[in-house]
Coordinates of C-alpha atoms in Angstrom, one line a residue:
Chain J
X1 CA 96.2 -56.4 -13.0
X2 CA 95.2 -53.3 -11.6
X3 CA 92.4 -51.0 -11.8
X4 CA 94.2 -48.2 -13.2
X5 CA 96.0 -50.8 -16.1
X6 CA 92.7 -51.9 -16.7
X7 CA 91.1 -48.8 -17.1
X8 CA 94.5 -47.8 -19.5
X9 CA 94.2 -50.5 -21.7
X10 CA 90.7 -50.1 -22.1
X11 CA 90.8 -46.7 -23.3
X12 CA 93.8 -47.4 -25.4
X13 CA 91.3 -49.5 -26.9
X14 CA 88.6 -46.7 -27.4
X15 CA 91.0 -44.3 -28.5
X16 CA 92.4 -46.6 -31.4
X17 CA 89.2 -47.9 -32.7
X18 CA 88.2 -44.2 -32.8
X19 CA 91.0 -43.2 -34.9
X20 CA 90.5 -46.1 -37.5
X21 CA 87.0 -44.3 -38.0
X22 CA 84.5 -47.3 -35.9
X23 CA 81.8 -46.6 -33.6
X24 CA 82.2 -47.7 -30.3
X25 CA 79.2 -49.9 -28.2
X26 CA 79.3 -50.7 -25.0
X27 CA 77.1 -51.0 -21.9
X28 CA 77.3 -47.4 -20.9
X29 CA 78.4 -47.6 -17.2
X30 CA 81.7 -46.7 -15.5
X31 CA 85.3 -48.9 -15.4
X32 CA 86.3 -50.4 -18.6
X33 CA 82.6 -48.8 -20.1
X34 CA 83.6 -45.6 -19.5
X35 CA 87.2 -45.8 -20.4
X36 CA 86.1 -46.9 -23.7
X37 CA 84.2 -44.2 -24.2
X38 CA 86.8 -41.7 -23.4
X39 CA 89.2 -43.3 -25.6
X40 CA 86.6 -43.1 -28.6
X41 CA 85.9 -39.2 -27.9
X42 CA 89.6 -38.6 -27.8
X43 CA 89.2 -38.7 -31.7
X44 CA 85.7 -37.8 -31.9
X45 CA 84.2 -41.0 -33.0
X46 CA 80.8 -42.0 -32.4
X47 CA 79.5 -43.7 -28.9
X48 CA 77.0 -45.4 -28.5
X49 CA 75.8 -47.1 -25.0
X50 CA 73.1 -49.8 -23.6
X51 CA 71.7 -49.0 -20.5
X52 CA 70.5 -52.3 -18.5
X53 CA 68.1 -49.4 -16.6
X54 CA 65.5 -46.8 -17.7
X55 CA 66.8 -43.8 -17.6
X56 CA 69.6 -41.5 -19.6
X57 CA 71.4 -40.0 -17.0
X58 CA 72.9 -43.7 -15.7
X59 CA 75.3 -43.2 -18.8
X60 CA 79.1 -41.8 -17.9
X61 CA 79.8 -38.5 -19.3
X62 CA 81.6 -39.8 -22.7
X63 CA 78.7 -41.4 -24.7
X64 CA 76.7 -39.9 -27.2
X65 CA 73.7 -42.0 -28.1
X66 CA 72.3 -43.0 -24.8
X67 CA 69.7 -45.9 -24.9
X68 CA 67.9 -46.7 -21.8
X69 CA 67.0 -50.4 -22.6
X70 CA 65.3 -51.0 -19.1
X71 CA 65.7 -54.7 -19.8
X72 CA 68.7 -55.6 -17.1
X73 CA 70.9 -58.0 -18.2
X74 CA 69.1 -58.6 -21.0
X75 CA 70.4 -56.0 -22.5
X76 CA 73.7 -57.5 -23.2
X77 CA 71.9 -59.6 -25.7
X78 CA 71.5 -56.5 -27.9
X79 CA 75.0 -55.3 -26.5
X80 CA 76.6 -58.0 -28.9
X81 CA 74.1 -57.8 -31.4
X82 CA 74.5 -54.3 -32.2
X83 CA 77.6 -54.9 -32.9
X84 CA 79.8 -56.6 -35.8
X85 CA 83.0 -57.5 -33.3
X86 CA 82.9 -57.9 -29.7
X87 CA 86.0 -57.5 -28.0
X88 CA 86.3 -59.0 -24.2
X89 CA 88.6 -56.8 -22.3
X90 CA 88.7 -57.6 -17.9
X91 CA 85.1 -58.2 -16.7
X92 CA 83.0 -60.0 -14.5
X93 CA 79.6 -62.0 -14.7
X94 CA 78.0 -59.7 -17.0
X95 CA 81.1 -60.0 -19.2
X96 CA 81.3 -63.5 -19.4
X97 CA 77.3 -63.6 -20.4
X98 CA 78.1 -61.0 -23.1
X99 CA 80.9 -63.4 -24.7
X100 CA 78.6 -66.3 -24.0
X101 CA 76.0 -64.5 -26.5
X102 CA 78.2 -62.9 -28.8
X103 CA 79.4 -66.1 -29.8
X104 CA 75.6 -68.0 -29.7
X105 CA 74.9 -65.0 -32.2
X106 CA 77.5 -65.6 -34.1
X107 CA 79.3 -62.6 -33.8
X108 CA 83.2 -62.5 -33.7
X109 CA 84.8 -62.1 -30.8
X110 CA 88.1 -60.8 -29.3
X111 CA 89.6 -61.5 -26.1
X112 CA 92.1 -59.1 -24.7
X113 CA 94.5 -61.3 -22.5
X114 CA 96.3 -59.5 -19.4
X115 CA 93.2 -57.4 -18.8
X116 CA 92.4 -59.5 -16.0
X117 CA 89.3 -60.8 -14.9
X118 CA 86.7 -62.9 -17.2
X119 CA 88.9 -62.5 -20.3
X120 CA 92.2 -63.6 -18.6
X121 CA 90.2 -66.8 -17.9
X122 CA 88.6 -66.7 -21.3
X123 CA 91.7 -66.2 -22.9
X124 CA 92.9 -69.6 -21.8
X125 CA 89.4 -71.6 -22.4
X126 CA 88.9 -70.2 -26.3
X127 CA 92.6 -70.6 -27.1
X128 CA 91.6 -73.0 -29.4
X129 CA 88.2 -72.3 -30.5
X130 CA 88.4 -70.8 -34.0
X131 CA 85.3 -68.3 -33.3
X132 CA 87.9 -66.1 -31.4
X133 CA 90.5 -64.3 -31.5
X134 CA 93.2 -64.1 -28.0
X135 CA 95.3 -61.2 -28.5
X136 CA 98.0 -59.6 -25.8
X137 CA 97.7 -55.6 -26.5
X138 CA 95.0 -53.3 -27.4
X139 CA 97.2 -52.1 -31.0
X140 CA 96.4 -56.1 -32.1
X141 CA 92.9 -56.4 -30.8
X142 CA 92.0 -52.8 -33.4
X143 CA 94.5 -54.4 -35.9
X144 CA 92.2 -57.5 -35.3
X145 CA 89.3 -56.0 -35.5
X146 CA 90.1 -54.4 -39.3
X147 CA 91.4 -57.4 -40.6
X148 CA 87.7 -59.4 -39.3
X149 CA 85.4 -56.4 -41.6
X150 CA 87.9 -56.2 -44.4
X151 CA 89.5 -52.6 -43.2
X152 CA 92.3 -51.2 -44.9
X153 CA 94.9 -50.3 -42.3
Chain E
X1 CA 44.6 -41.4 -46.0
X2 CA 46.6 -42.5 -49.1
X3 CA 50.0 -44.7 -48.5
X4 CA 51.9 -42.1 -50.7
X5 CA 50.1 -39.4 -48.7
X6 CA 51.3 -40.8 -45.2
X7 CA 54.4 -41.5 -46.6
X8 CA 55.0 -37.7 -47.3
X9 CA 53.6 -36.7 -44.3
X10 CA 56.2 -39.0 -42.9
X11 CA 59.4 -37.8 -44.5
X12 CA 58.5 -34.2 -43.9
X13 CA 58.7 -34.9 -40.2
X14 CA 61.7 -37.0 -40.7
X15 CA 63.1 -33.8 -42.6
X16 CA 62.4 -31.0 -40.3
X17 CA 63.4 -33.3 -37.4
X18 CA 66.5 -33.3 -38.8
X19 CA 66.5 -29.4 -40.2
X20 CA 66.1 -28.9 -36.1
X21 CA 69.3 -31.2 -35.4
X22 CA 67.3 -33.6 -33.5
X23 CA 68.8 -37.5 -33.9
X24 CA 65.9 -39.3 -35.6
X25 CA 65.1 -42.9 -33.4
X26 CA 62.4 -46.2 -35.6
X27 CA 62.0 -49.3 -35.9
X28 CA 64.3 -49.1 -39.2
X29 CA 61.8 -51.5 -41.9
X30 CA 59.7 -49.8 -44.5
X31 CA 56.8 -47.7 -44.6
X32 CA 56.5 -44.9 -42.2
X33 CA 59.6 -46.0 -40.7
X34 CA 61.6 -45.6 -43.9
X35 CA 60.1 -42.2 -45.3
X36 CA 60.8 -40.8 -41.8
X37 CA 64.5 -42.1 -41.8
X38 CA 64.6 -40.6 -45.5
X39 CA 63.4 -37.5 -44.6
X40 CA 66.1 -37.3 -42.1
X41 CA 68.8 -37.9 -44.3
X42 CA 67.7 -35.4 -46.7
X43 CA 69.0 -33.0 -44.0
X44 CA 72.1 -35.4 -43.2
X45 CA 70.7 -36.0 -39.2
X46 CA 71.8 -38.9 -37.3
X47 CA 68.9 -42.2 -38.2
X48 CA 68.9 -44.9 -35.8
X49 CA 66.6 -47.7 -35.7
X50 CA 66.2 -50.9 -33.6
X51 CA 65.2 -54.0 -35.7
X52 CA 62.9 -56.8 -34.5
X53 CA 65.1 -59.4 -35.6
X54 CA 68.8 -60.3 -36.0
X55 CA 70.3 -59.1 -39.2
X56 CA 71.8 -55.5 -40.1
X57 CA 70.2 -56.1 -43.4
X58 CA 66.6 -55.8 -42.5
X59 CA 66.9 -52.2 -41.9
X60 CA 65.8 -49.4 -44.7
X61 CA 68.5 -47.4 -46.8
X62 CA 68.4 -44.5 -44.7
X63 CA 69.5 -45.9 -41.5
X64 CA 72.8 -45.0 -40.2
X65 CA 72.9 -46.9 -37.4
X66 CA 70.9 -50.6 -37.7
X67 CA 70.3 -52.1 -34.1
X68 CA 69.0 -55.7 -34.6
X69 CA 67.7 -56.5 -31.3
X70 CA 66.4 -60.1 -32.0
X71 CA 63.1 -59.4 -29.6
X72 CA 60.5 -59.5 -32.0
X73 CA 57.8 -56.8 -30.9
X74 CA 59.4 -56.1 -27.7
X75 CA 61.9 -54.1 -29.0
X76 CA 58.9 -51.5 -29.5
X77 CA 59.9 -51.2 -25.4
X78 CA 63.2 -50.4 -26.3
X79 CA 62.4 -47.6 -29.4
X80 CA 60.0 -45.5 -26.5
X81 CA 62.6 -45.4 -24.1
X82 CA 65.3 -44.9 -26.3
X83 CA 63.2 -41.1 -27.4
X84 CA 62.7 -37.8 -25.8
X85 CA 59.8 -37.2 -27.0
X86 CA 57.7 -40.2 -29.2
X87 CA 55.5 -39.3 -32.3
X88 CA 52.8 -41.7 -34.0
X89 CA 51.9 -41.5 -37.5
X90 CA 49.5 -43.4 -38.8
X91 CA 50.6 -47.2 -38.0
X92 CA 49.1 -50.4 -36.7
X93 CA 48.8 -52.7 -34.0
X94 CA 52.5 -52.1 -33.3
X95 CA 52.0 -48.4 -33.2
X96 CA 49.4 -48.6 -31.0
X97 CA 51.6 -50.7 -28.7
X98 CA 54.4 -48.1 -28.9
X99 CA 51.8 -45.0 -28.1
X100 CA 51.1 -47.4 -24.7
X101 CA 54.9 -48.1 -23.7
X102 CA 55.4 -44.7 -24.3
X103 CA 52.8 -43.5 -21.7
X104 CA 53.5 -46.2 -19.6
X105 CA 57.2 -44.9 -19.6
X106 CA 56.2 -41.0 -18.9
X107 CA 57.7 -40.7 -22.4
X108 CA 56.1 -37.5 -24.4
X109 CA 53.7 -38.2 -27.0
X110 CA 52.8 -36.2 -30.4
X111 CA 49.8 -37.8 -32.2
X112 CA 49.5 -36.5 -35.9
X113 CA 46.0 -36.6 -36.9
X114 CA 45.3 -36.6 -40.5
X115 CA 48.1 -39.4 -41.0
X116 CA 45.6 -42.2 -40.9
X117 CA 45.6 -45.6 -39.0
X118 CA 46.2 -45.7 -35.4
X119 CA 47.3 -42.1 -35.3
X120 CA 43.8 -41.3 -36.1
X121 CA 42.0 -43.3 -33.4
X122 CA 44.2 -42.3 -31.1
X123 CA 43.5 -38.9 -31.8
X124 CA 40.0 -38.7 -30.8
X125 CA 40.9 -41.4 -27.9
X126 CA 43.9 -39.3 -26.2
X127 CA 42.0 -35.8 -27.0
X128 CA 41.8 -35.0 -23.3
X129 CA 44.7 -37.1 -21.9
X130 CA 47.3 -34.1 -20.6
X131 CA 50.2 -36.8 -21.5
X132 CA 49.1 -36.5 -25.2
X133 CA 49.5 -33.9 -27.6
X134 CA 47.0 -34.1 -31.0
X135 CA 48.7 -31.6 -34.0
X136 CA 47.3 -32.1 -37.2
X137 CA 50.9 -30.5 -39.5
X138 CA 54.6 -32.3 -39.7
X139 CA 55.3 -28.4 -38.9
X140 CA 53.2 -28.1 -35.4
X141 CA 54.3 -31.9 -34.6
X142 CA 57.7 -30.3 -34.9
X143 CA 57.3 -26.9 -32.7
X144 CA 55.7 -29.3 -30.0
X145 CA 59.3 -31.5 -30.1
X146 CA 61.2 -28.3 -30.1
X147 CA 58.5 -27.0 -26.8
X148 CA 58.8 -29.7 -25.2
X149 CA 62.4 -29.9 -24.7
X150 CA 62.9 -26.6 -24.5
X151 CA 64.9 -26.0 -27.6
X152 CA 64.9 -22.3 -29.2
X153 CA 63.2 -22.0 -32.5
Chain N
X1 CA 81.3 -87.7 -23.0
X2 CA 79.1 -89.0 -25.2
X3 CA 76.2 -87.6 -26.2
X4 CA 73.9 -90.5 -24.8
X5 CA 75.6 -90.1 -21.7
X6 CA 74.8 -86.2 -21.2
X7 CA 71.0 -87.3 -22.2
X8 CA 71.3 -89.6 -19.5
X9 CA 72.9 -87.5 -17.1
X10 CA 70.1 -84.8 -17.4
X11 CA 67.2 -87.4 -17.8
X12 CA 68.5 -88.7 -13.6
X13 CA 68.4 -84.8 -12.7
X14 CA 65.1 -83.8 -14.3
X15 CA 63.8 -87.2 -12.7
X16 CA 65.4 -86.6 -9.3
X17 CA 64.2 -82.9 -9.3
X18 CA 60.6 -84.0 -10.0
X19 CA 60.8 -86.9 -7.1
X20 CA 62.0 -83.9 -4.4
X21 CA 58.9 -82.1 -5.6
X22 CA 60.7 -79.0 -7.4
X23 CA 59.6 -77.3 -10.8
X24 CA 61.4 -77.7 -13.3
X25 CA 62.3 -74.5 -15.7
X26 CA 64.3 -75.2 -18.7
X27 CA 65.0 -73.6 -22.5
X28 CA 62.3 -76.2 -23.8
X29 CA 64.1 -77.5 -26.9
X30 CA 66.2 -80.8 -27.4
X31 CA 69.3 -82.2 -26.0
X32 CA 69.6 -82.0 -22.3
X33 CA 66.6 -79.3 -22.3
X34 CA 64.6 -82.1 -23.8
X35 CA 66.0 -84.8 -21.4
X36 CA 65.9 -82.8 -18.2
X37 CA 61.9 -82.1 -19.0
X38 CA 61.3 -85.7 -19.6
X39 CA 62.8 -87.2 -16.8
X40 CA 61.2 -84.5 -14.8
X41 CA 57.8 -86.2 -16.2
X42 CA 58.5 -89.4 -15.1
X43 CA 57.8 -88.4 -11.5
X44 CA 54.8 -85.9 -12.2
X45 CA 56.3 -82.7 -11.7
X46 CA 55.7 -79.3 -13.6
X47 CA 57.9 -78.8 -16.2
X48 CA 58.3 -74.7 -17.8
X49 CA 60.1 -73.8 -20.7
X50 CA 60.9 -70.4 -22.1
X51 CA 61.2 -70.6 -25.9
X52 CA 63.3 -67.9 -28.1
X53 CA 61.0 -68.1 -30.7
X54 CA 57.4 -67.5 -30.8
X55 CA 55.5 -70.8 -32.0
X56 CA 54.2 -72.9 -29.0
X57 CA 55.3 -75.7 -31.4
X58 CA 59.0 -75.3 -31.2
X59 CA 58.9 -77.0 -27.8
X60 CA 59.7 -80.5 -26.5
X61 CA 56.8 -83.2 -25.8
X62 CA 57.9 -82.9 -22.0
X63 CA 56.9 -79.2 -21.6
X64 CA 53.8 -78.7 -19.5
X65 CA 53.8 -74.7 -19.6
X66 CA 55.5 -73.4 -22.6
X67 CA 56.4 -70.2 -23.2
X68 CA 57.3 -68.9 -26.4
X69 CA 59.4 -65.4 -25.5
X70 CA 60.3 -63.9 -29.0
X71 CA 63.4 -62.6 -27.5
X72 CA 65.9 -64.8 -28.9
X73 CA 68.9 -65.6 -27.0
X74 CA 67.7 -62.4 -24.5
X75 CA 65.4 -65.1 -23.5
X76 CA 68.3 -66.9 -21.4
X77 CA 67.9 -64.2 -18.7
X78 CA 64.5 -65.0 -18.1
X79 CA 65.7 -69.2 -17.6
X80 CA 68.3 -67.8 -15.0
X81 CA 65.8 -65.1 -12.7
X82 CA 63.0 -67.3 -13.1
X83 CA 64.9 -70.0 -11.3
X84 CA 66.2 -70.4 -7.6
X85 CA 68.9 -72.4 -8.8
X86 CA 70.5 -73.0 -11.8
X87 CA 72.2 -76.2 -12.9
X88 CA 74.9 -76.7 -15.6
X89 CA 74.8 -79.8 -17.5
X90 CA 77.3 -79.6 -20.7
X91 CA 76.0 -77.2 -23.4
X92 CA 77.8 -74.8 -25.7
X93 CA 77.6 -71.1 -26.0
X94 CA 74.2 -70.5 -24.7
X95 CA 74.7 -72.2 -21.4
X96 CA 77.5 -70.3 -20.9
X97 CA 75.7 -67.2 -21.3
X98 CA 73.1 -68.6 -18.6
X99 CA 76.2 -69.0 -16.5
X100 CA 77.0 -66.0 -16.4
X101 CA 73.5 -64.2 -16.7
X102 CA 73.0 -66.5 -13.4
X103 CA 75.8 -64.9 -11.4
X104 CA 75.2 -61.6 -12.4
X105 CA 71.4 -62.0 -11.1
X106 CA 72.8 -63.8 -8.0
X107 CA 71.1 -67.4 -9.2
X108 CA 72.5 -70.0 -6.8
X109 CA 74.5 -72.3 -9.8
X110 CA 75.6 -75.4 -9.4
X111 CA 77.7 -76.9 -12.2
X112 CA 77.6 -81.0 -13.1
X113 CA 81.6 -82.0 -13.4
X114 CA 81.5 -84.6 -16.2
X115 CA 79.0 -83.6 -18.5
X116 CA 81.4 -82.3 -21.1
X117 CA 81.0 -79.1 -22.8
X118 CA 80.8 -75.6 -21.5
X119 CA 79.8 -77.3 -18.1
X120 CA 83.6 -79.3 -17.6
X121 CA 85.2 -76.1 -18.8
X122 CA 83.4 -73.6 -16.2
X123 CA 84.1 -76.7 -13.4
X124 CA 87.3 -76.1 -13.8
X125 CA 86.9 -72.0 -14.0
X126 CA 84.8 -71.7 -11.2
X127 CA 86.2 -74.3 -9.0
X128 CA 87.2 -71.7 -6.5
X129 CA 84.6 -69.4 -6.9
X130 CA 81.9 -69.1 -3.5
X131 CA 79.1 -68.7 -5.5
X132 CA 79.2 -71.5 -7.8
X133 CA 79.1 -75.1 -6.7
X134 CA 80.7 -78.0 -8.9
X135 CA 79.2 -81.3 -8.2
X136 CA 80.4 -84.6 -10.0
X137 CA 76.8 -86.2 -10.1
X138 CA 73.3 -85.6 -10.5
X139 CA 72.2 -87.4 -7.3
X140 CA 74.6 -84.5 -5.5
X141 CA 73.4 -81.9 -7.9
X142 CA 70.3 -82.5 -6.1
X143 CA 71.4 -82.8 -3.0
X144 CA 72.6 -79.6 -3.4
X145 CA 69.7 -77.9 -4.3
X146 CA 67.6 -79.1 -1.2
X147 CA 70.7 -78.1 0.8
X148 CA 70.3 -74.3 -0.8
X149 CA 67.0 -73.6 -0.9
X150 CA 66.8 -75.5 3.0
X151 CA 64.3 -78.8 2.0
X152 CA 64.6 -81.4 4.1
X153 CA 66.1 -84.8 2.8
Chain Z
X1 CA 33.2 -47.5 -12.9
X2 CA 34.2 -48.2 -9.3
X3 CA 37.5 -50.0 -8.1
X4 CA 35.5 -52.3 -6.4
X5 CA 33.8 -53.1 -9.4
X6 CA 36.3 -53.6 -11.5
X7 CA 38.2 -55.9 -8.8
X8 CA 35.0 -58.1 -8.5
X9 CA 35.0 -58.4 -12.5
X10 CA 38.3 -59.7 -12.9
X11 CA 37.5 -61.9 -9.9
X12 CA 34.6 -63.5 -11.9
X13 CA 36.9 -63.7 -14.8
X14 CA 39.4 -65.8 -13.2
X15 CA 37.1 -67.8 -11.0
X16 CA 35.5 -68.7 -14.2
X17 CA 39.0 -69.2 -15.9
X18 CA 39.9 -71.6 -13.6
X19 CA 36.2 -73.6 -13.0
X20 CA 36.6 -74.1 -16.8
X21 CA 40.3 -75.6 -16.2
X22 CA 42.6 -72.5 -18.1
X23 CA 45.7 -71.5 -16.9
X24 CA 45.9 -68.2 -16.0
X25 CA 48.4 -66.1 -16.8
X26 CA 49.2 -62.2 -15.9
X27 CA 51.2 -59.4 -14.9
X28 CA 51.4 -60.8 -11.3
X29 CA 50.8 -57.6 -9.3
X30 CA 47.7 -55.5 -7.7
X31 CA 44.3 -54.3 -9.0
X32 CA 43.1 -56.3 -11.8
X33 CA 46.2 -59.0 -11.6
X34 CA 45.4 -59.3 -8.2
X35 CA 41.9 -60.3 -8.8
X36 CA 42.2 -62.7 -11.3
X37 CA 44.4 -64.5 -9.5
X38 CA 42.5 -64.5 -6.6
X39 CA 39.7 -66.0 -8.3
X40 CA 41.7 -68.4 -10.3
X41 CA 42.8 -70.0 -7.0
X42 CA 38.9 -70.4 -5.8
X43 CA 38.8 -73.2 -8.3
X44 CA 42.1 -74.5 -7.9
X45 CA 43.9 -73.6 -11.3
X46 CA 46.9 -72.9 -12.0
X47 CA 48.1 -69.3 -12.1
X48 CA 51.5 -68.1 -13.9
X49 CA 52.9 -64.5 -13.7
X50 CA 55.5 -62.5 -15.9
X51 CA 57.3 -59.6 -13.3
X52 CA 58.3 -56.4 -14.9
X53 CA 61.3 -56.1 -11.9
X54 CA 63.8 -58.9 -10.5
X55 CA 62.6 -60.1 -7.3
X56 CA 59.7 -63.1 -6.6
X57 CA 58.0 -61.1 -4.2
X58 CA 56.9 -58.5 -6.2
X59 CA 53.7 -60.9 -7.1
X60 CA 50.7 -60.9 -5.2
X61 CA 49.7 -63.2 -3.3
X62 CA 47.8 -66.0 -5.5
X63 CA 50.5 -66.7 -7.8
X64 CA 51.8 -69.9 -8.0
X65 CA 54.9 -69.7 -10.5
X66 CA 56.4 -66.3 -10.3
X67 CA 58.8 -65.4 -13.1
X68 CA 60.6 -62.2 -12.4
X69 CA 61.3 -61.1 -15.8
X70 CA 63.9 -58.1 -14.7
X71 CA 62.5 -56.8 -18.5
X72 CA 60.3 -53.6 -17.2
X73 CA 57.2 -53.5 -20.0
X74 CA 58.8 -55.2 -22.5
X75 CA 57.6 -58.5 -20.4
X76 CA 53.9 -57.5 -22.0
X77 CA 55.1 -58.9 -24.9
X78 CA 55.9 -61.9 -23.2
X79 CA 52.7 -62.1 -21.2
X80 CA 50.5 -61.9 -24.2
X81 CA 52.9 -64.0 -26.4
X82 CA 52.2 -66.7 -23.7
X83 CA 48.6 -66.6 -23.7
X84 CA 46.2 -68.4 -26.4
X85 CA 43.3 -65.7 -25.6
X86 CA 44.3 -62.7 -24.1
X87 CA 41.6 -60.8 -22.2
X88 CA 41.5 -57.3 -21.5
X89 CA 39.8 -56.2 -18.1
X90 CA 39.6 -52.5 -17.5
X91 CA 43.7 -50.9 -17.4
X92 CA 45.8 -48.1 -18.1
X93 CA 48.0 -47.7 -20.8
X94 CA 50.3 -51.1 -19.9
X95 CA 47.6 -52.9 -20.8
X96 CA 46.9 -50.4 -24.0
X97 CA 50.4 -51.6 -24.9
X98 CA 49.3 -55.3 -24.2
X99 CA 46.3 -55.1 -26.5
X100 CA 48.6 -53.7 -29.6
X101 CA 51.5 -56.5 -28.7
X102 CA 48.6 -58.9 -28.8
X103 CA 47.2 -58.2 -31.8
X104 CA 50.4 -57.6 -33.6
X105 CA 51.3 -60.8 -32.6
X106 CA 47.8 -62.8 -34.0
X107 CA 46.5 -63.6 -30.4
X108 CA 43.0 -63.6 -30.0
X109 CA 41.7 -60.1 -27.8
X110 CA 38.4 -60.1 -26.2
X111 CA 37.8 -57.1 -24.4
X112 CA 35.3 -56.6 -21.4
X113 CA 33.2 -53.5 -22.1
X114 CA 31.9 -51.4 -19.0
X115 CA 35.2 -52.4 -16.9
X116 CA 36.2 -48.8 -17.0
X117 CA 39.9 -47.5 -18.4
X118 CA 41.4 -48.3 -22.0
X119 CA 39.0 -51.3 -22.3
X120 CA 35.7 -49.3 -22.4
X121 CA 37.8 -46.9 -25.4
X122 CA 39.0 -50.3 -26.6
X123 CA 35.8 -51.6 -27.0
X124 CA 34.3 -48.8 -29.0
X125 CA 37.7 -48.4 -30.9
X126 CA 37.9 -52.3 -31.9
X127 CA 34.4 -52.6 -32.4
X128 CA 34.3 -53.4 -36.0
X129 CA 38.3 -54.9 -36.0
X130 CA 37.5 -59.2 -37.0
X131 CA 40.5 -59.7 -34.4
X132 CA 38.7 -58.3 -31.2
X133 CA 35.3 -59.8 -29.4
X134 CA 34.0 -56.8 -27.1
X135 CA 31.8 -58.6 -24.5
X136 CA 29.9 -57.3 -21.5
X137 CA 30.4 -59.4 -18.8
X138 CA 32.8 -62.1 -17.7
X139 CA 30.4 -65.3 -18.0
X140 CA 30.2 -63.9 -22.1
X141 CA 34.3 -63.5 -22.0
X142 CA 35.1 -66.8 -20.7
X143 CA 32.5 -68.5 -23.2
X144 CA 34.3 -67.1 -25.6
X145 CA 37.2 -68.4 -24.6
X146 CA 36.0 -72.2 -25.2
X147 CA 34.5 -71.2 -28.2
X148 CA 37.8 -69.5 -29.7
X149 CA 39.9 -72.8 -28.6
X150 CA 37.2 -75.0 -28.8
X151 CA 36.5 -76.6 -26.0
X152 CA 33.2 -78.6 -25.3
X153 CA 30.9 -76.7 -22.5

């Protein structure tokens, strides 16, 4: 997958969560962080970003709330618990931590398959653990994600 | 000090922090924390608070968006770093913690004397430290926010 | 793999660690944290745990140094840096957030083939990954080690 | 009070620490953390330190188990949260932070009075706080150490 589908997917997935009215965590950086973000401001929702260093102006240009954590990767930890659903979408190391502690927390979990990276891999290991949910295009991760905290589409 | 008089003094900063558009960051539990987060609301500002432990539903009523960090006291790292500009009212050992962070993060702090506890020591402690401001109204606590980060009255 | 077998399995490494003279650092509760600790003890060596609550009491009988972190699950990032190499033995969720808290931190990590659990999953995962090394037994595990950190046999 | 003075203070402290057979446990850099270290190691005890950044050689150079935290000042928590007495040798306002996150979280807190910094305000501040000793010199701190965990003289 490339870095531009990557990036497209990801802020197909900020821009629908946005519309259906949720506020949008992530870890505040650049790539599929930023995208995100973008997607999210397209219709004005609420962003909200972890930063692993100490100080505001390591956030990209499309999140509101800044938090400078200065914890490392520690922070992913409060990454997944600030949030009700975590959704997996490409990634590396950090990535795979994140879904490693989502899950010990108890949170649910979303794995976008064909983003490449970590969750193309993940995709494959969870298909059959019932904590998480594989899905194949950002419309069915946001549809997911409504149907996990009782939305109303 | 009274607890109904710290309490008031707390919501009134809560509540012109918010008449001044200014996002209003706690620790989210009662207390302090809650009349502040109050106050806020009462003027419809953003409230954000970062829990010490894991559940959404150990925050206040006037928290819009609950952070459960899960890191007991060492979120109070996380509140400093997380503000502009840090005040202390009244408060305990935690508070006192916070006030230290905070320096120890070149964060800006506003002590209100008068507000009891901590605040109070810390008053007469910090009285010459050029990192600490002393104001003795919600109302100067307030103009110092506003001076400090430059924002027009 | 039974779970007498993955006690086992982790008792030989903790035991073979100790006898090549290396600390061991481990999460400090039961399982293969407890196992690892108290084969470690069987030749002498130091044995450090990093607890996510804060009671010195919630560790195993085989901890020499424990220390309770209050940081929950966060705590696993401290396991990964405070170690110069990380093995995987089984484990659910958690480990696999150490996995990949490990890689992000550049932790050496050396993943035990046969264990069951997260660890045969990630063997398979990582099989062709340079920065991970999947062994099949604990007399290689350690082999391994010396070979990383440059000990002599 | 004079940097050499203070230095030679917490070098008593930990000398003592150590003859007495404690642990010792700190921050793991310069100054004061230096120094009690360094005198830890005159009697051959075992010395622990919690890193604020990511890398082992940020400790000085009488530490035996380094533990890069990668947490900035939230690893105070962790540093007190470790300790069964926590003592508090002259400082800035890190260790201002460390005497909140200590009491907040029921560790005993003897201060040294006439070390200089935020342990001489400490000492008049705590003075009448059950929860604090204030001592005057290190022979009077580590006494009552034993006495607070009871150990025989």
């Amino acid at each position: 997958v490339s870095d531009d589908a990557i990036y497209n997917l990801a802020l197909r997935v900020g821009s629908l969560l946005a519309e259906n009215g949720f506020v949008v965590v992530s870890g505040g950086r650049g790539g599929v962080m930023e995208a995100v973000c973008r997607g999210a401001k397209m219709h004005n929702s609420l962003t909200l970003a972890f930063l692993p260093g100490f100080n505001f102006d390591e956030a990209n240009d499309f999140v509101d709330l800044v938090i400078p954590t200065g914890l490392g990767y520690a922070r992913n930890a409060i990454n997944v618990l600030a949030s009700e659903v975590v959704i997996s979408i490409s990634g590396g190391y950090g990535t795979l931590s994140e879904i490693g502690l989502a899950l010990a927390y108890n949170r649910h979990v979303i794995i976008l398959s064909g983003s490449g990276g970590v969750s193309d891999f993940a995709a494959k290991w969870f298909g059959d653990d019932k904590k998480v949910l594989v899905v194949d295009s950002p419309e069915k991760a946001v549809e997911a994600v409504k149907s996990l905290l009782n939305v109303d589409g």
